[in-house]
Coordinates of C-alpha atoms in Angstrom, one line a residue:
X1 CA 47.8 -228.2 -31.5
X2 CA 44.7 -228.4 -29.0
X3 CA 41.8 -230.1 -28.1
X4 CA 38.1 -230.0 -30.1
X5 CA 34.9 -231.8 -29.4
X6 CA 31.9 -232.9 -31.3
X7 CA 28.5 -233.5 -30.7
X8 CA 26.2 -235.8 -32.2
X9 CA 22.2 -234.8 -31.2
X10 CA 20.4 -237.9 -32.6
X11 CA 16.6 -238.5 -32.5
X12 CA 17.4 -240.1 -28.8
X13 CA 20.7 -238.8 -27.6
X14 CA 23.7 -237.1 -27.4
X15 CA 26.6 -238.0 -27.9
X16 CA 30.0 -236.3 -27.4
X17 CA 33.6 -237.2 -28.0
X18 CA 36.7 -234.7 -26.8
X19 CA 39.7 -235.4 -29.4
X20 CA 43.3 -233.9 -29.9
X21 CA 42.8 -232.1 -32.9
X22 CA 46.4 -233.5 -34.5
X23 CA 45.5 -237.7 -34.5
X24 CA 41.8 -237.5 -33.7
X25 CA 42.5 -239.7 -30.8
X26 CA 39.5 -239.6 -28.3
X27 CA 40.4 -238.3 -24.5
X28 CA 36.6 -238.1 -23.3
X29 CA 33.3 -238.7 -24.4
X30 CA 30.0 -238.1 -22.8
X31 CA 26.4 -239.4 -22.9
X32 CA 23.0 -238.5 -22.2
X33 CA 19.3 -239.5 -23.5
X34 CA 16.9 -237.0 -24.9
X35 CA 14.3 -236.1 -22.6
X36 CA 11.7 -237.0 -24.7
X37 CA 7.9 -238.4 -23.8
X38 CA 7.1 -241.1 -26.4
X39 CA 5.1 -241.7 -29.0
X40 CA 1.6 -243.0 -29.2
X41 CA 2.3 -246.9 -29.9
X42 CA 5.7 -246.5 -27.6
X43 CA 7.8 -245.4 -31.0
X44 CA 9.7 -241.7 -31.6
X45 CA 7.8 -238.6 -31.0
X46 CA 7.3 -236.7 -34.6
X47 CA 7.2 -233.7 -32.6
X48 CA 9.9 -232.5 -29.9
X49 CA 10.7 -229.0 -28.1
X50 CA 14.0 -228.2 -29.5
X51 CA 14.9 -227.3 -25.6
X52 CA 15.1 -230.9 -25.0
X53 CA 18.1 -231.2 -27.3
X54 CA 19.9 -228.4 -25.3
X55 CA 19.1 -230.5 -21.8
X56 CA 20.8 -233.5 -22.9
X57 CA 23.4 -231.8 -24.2
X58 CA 24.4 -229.8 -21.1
X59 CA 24.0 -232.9 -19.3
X60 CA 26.2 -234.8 -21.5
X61 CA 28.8 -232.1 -21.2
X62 CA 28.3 -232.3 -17.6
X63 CA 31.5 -233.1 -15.1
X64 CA 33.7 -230.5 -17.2
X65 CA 33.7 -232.7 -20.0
X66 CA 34.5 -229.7 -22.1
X67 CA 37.5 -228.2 -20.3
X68 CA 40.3 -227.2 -22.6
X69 CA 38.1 -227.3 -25.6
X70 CA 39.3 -224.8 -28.4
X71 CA 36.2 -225.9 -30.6
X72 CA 33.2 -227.4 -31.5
X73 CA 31.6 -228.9 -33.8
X74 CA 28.1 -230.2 -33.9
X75 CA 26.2 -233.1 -36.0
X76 CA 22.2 -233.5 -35.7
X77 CA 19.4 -235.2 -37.5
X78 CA 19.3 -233.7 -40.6
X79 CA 15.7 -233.8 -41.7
X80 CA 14.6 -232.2 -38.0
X81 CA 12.9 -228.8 -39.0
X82 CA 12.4 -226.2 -36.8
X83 CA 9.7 -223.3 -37.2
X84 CA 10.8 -219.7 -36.0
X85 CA 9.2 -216.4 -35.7
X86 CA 10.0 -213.3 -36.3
X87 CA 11.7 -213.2 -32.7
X88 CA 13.2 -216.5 -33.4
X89 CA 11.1 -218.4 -30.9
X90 CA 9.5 -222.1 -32.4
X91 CA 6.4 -221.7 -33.4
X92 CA 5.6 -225.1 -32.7
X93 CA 7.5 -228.0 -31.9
X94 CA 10.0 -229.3 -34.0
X95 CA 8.9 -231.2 -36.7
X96 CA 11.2 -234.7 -37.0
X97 CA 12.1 -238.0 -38.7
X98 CA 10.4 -239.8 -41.4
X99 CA 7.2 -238.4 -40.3
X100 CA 4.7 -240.7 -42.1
X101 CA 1.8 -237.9 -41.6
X102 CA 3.2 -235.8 -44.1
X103 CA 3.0 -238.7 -46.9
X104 CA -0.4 -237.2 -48.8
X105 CA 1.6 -233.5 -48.9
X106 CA 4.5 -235.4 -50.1
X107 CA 2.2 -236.1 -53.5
X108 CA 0.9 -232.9 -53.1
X109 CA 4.1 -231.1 -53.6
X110 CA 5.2 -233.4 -56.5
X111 CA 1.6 -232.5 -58.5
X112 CA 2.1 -229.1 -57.5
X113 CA 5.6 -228.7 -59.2
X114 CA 4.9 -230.9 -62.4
X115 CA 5.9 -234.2 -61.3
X116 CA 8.8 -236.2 -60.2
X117 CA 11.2 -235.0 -63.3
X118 CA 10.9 -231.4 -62.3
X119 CA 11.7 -232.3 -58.8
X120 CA 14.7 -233.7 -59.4
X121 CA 16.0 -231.3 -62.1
X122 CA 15.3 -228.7 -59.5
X123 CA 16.8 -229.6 -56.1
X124 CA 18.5 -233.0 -57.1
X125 CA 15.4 -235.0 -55.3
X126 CA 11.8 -236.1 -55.0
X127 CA 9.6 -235.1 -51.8
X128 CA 9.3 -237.9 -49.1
X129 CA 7.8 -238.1 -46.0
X130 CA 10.7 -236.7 -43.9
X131 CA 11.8 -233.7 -45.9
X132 CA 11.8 -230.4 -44.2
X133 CA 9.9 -229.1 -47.5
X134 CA 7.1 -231.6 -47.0
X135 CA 6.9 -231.0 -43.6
X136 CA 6.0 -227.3 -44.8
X137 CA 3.5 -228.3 -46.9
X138 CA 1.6 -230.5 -43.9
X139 CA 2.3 -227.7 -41.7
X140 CA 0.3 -225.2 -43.9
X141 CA -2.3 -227.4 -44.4
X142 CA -3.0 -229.2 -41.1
X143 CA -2.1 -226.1 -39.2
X144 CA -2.6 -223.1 -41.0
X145 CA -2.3 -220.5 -38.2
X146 CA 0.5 -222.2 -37.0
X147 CA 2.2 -221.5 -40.8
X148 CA 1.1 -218.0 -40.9
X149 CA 3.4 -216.8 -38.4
X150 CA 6.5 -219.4 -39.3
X151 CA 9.2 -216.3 -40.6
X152 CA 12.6 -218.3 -40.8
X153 CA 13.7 -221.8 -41.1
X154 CA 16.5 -223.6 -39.4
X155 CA 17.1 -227.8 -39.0
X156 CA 18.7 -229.5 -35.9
X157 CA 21.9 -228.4 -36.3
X158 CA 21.5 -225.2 -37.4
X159 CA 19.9 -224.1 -34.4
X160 CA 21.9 -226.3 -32.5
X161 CA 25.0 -224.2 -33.8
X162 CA 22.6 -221.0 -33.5
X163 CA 22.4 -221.6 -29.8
X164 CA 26.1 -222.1 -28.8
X165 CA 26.7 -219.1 -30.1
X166 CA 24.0 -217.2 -28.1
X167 CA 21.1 -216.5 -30.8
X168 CA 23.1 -214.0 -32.7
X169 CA 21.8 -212.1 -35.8
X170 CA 23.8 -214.6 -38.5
X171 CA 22.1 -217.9 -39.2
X172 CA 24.2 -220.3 -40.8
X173 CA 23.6 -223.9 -42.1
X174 CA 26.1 -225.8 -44.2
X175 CA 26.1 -228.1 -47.4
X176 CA 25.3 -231.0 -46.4
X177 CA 22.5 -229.7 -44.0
X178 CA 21.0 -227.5 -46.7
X179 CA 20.9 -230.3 -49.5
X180 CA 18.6 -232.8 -47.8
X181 CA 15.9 -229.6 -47.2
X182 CA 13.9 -230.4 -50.3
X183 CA 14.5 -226.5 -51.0
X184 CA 18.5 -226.3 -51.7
X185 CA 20.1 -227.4 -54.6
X186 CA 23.8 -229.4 -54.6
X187 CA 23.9 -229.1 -58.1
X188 CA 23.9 -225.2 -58.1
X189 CA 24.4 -224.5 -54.7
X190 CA 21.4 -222.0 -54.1
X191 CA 18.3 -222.1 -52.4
X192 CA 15.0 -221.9 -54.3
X193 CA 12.6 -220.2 -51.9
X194 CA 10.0 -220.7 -54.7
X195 CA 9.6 -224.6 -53.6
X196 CA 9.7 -222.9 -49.8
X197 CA 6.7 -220.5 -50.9
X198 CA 4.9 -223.3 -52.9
X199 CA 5.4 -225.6 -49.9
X200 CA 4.3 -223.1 -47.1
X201 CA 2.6 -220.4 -49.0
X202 CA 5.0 -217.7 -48.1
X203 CA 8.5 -217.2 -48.2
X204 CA 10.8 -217.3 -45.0
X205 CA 14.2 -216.1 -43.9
X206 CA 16.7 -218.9 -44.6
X207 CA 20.3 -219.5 -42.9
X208 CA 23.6 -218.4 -44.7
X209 CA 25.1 -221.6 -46.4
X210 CA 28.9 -221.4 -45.3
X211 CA 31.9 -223.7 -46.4
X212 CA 32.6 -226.6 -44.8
X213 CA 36.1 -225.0 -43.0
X214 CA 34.1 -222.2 -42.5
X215 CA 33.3 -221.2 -38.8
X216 CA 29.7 -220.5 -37.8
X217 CA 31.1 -217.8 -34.8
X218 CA 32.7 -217.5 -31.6
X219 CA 31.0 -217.7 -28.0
X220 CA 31.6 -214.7 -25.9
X221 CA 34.3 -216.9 -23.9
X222 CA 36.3 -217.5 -27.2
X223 CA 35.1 -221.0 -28.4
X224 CA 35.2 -221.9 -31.9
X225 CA 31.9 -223.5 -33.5
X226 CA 32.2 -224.6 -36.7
X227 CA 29.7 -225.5 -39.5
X228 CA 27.5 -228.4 -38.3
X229 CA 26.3 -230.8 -40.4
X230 CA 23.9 -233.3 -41.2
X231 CA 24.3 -236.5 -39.1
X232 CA 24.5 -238.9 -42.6
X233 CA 27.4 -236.1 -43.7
X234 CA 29.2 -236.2 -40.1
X235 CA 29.1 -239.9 -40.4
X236 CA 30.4 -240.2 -43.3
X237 CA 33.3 -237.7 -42.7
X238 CA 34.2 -239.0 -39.2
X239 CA 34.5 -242.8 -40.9
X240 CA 37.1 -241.3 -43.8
X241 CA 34.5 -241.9 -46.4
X242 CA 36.7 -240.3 -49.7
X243 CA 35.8 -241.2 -53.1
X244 CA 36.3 -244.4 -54.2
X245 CA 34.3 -245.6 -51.0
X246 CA 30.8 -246.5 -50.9
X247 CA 28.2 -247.2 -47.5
X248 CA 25.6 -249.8 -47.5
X249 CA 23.8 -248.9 -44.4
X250 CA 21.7 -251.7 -42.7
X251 CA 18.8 -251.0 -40.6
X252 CA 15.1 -252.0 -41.0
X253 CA 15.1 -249.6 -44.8
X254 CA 18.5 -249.6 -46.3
X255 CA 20.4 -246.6 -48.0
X256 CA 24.0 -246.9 -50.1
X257 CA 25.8 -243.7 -50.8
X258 CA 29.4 -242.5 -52.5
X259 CA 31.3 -239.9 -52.1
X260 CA 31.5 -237.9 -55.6
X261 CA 33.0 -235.1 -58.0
X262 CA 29.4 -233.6 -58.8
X263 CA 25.7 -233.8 -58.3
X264 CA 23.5 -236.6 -60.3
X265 CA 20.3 -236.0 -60.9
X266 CA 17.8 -238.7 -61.9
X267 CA 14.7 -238.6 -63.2
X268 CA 13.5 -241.6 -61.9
X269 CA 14.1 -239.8 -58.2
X270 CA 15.8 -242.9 -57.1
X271 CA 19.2 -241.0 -56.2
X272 CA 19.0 -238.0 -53.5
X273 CA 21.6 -235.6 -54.5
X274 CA 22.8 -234.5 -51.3
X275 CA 26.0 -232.8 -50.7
X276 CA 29.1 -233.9 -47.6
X277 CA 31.1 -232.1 -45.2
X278 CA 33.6 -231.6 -47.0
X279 CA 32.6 -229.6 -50.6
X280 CA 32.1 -233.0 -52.7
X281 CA 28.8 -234.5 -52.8
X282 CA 27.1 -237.6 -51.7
X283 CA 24.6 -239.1 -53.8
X284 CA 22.0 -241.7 -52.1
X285 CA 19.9 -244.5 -52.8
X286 CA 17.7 -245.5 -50.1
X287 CA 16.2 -249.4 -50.3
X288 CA 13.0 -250.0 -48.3
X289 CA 13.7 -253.0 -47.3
X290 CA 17.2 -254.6 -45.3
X291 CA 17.0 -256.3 -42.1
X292 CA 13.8 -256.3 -41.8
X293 CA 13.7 -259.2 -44.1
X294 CA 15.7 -261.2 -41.9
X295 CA 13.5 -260.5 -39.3
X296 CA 10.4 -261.4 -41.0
X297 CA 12.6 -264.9 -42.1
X298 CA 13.8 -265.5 -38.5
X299 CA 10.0 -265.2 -37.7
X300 CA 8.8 -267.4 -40.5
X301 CA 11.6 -269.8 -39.2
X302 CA 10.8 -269.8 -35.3
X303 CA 14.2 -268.5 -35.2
X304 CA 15.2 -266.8 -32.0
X305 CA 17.5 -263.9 -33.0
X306 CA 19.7 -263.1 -36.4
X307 CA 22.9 -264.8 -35.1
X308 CA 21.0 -268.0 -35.3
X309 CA 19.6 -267.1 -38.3
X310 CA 23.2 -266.1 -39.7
X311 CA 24.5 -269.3 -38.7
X312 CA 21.7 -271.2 -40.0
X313 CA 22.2 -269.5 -43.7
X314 CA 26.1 -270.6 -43.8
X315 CA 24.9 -274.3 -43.6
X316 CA 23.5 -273.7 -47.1
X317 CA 25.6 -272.9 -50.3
X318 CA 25.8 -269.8 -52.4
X319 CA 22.5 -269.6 -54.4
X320 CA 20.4 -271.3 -51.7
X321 CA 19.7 -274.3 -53.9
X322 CA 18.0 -272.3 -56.8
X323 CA 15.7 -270.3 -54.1
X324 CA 15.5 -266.6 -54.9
X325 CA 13.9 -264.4 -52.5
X326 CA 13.0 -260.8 -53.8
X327 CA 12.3 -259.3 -50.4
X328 CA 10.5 -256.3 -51.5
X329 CA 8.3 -256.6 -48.3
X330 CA 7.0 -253.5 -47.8
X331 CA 6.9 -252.3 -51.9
X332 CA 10.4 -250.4 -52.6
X333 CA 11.5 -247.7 -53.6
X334 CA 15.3 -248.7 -55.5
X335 CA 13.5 -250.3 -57.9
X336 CA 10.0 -248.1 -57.4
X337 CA 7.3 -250.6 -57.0
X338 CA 5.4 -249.3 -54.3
X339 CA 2.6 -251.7 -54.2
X340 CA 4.8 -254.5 -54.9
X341 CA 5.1 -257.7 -52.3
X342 CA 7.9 -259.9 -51.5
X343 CA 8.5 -263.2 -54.0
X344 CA 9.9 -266.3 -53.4
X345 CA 11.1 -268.8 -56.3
X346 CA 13.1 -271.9 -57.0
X347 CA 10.6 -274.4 -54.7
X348 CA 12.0 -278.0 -55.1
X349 CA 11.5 -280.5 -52.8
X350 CA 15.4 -280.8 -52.4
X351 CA 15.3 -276.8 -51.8
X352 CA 12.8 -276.6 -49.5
X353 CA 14.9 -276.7 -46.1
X354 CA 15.0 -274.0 -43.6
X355 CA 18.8 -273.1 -44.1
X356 CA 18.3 -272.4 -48.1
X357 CA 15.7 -269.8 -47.1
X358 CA 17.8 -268.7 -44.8
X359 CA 20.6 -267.9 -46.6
X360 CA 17.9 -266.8 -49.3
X361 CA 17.3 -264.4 -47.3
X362 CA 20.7 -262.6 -46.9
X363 CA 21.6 -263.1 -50.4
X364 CA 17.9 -261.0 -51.6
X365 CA 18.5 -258.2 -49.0
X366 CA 22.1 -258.0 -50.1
X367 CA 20.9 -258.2 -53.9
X368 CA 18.7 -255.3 -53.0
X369 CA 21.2 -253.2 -52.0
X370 CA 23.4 -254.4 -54.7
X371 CA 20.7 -252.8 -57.3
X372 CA 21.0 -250.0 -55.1
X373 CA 24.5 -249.8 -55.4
X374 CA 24.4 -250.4 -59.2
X375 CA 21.9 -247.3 -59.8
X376 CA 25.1 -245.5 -58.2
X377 CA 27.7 -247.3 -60.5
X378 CA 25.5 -246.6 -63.5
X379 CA 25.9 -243.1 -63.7
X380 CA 29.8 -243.2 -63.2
X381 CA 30.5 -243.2 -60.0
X382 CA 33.4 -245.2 -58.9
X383 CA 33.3 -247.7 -56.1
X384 CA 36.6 -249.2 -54.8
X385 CA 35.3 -250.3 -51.4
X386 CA 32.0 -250.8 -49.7
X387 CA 31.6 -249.8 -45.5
X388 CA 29.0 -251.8 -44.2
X389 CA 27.3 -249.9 -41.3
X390 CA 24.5 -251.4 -38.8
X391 CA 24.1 -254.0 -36.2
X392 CA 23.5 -256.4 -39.0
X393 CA 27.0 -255.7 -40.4
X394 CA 28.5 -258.0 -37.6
X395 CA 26.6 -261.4 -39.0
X396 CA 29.1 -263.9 -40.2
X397 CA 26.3 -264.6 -43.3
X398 CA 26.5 -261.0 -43.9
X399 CA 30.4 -260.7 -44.2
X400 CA 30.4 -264.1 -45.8
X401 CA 28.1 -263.1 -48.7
X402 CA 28.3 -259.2 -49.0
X403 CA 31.9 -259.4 -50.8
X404 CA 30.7 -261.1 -53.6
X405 CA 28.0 -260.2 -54.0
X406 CA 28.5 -256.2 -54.6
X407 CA 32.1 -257.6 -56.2
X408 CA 34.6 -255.1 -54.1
X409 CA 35.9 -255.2 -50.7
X410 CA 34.0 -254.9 -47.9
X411 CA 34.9 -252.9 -44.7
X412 CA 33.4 -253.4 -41.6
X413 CA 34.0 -250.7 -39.4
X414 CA 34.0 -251.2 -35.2
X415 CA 31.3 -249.4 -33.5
X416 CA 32.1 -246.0 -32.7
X417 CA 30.4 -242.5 -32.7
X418 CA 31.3 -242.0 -36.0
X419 CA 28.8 -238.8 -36.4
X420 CA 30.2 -237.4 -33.2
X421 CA 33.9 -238.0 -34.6
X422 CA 33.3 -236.1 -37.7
X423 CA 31.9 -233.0 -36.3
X424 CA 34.7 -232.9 -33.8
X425 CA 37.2 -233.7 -37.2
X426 CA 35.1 -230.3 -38.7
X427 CA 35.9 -228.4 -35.4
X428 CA 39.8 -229.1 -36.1
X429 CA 39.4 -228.0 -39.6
X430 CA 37.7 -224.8 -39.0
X431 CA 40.3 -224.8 -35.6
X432 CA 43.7 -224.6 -37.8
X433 CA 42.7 -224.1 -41.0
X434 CA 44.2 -227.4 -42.2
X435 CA 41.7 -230.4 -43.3
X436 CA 42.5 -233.3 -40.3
X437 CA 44.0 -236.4 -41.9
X438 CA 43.1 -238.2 -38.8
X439 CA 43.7 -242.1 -38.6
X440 CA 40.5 -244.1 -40.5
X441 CA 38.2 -246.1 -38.4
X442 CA 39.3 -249.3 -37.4
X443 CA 37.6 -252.3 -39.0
X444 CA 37.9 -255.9 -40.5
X445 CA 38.3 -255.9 -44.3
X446 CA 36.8 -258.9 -46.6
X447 CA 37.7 -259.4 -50.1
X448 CA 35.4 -261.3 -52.5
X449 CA 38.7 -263.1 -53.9
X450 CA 38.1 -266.5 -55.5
X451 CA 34.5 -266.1 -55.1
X452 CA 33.5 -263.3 -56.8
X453 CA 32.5 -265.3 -60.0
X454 CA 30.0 -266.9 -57.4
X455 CA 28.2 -264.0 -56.4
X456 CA 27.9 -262.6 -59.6
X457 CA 25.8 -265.9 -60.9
X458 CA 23.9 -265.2 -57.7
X459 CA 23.0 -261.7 -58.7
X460 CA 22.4 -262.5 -62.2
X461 CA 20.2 -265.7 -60.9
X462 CA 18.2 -262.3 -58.6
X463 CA 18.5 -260.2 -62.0
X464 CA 16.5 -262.7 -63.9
X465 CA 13.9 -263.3 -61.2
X466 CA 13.3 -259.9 -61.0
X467 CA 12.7 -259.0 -64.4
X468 CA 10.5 -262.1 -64.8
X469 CA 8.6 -260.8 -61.5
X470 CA 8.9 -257.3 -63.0
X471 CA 9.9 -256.6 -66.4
X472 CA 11.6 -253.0 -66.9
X473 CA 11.6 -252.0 -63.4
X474 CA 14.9 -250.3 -63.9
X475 CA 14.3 -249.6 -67.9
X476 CA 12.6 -246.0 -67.3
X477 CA 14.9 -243.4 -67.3
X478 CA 17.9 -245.4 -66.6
X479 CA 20.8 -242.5 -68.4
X480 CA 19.2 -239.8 -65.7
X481 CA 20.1 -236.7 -67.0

């Protein structure tokens, strides 16, 4: 049939794959960093020239990387906002990731609307830090001028698509873009520019949500660009997520989400109703805390790196000799303790070795995401199968314990550009008309088989430690609405 490409701008590259648009099979793929200055502190910038984007992307695309390509279809970082004017030039830099300045105008916006209930009835989600909608609300208070003159909103991939195509009159975003705004509902499917106007004190031109097969426009010379979409959404589509399937992913925070029918809302704002790629929806619960707990154990251990610490964990037994680990290290948000600190229980002298607390350690993050999971399973949605996503993902304590400990199988996917790969499946789709049923990612599969009794005494051990440590932390609210 032809050949498509997709692009995956992430907060510090991009990343392209070129793939026959029948099989999915990848024929090229190209690289190149952002050219970004860093942070104070050496970490990400919060704020980035959008141009920057478009220089690593020509330069991946460099060598003719792109000959023969019918279409294209782009992935970015969802939650990157970028300000226009009325002659669609930025008004200041973008505004990017978790961007921890705009915490205080995260309360802000949740007082200003009547709490975290009304939040979540009305867009599906509570403000945090990284939202486009919160990034508003700093903006209008830490640079007023700045806000004054912002007159239409786009995210990553939006403009991303926007430019491709030349700047043309018709802004589009998709789904899956639009539902992590803050100012879009999945539920209903329409913005409400009132949260945009409470947020930035005036309301803005916002881009035309199209379907997911939908195409965004043509370039002059004839190339296709499809929707775009978020980066989680383009990940999760380029894997073969369907429903049934769940991913744990497992960086320093951690975040499981489903593919589902509808949108949940919860009043306890502990599931982001966001929507995928493909017109179903994709309801997430984020976990503060994942491998950075075995980080802070390898630390406390003198451990040199989490292979070691992995192996270390699979000299002890399932339920580290009685030693529970709650690793809520910095608070959490799945269950909401905020100001809450990490707890360790079960000392005996015969437990009191370093490869119980070890494997303490695995099992607590793993119950973590478990409760996680469970806040998912608790309002109906089905999970047949678990991907496990992250560096972390590869450690044999990890694949030992995860199985039966969440009580399903567990696949563990190969690394692979997975975002990239699902804008480029969204290209074929808007190419032919036909959704891709391109072959899944390759990966090992574990099943909890004979030990699945095991890891549910082990959560049920973490259950009861945590409501001694914390009674009714999942009590309030628990049917959503």
């Amino acid at each position: 049939m032809g050949i498509v490409a997709g692009l995956d701008s992430s907060p510090d590259s991009t990343r392209i794959v070129v793939c026959d648009t029948d099989t999915g099979a990848v024929l090229k793929q190209g690289y190149a960093p952002h050219p970004l200055e860093s942070a104070e502190g050496g970490g990400r910038p919060a704020d980035v020239d959008p141009q920057a984007w478009l220089l690593s992307l020509g330069e991946a695309a460099g060598g003719g990387l792109l000959e023969g390509v019918q279409a294209i279809g782009v992935s970015a970082q969802q939650n990157a906002l970028v300000p226009l004017d009325g002659h669609g030039n930025t008004v200041r830099p973008a505004l990017v990731g978790n961007d921890r300045r705009a915490q205080v105008a995260a309360v802000d916006l949740i007082d200003g609307l009547g709490g975290r209930e009304a939040w979540a009835r009305a867009v599906g989600c509570v403000p945090q830090a990284g939202q486009p909608v919160t990034k508003l609300r700093w903006l209008a208070r830490t640079e007023p001028e700045a806000a004054r003159r912002v007159a239409a909103l786009m995210q990553a991939p939006d403009w991303l698509v926007w430019q491709l195509l030349g700047r043309p009159a018709r802004r589009t975003t998709d789904r899956g873009g639009a539902s992590g705004t803050g100012y879009w509902s999945a539920a209903t499917g329409a913005y409400r520019p009132d949260l945009v106007e409470l947020a930035l004190g005036h309301q803005t031109m916002l881009p035309e949500v199209i379907g997911p097969a939908e195409p965004a426009g043509t370039t002059p010379e004839g190339l296709l660009i499809s929707a775009g979409t978020g980066e989680t959404m383009a990940a999760a589509f380029g894997l073969g997520v369907r429903q049934g399937d769940a991913v744990v992913s497992l960086g320093a925070s951690g975040s499981v989400m489903a593919v589902h029918h509808e949108a949940l809302t919860d009043t306890r704002g502990m599931i982001t109703a966001l929507a995928d790629a493909t017109g179903l929806h994709l309801p997430v619960v984020h976990t503060m805390n994942a491998v950075r707990v075995l980080r802070g154990t390898a630390e406390m251990l003198g451990v040199t790196d989490l292979e070691e610490l992995s192996a270390l964990a699979l000299k002890s037994t399932p339920g580290a000799h009685g030693l529970v680990l709650l690793p809520y290290l910095e608070g959490e948000r799945t269950p909401q303790l905020p100001h809450a600190a990490g707890t360790l229980t079960g000392l005996r002298r015969e437990s009191m070795k370093p490869e119980h607390l070890a494997r303490a350690a695995f099992e607590g993050m793993l119950c973590g995401l478990g409760d996680a999971l469970d806040v998912l399973r608790g309002r109906g949605v089905e999970v047949r199968r678990v991907f496990l996503l992250g560096a972390a993902a590869g450690l044999p304590a990890v694949q030992a314990a995860a199985p039966m400990l969440f009580g399903t199988q567990v696949v563990v996917p190969q690394p692979a550009d997975y975002a990239a790969l699902g804008a480029a499946r969204q290209a074929a789709w808007a190419l032919t008309g036909q959704l891709p049923l391109w072959q899944g990612a390759a990966a090992q599969v574990f099943e909890p088989g004979e030990e699945h009794a095991v890891g549910q005494a082990v959560r049920q051990q973490y259950a009861t430690v945590r409501e001694q440590s914390h009674p009714g932390a999942f009590a309030a609210g628990a049917a959503g609405v």
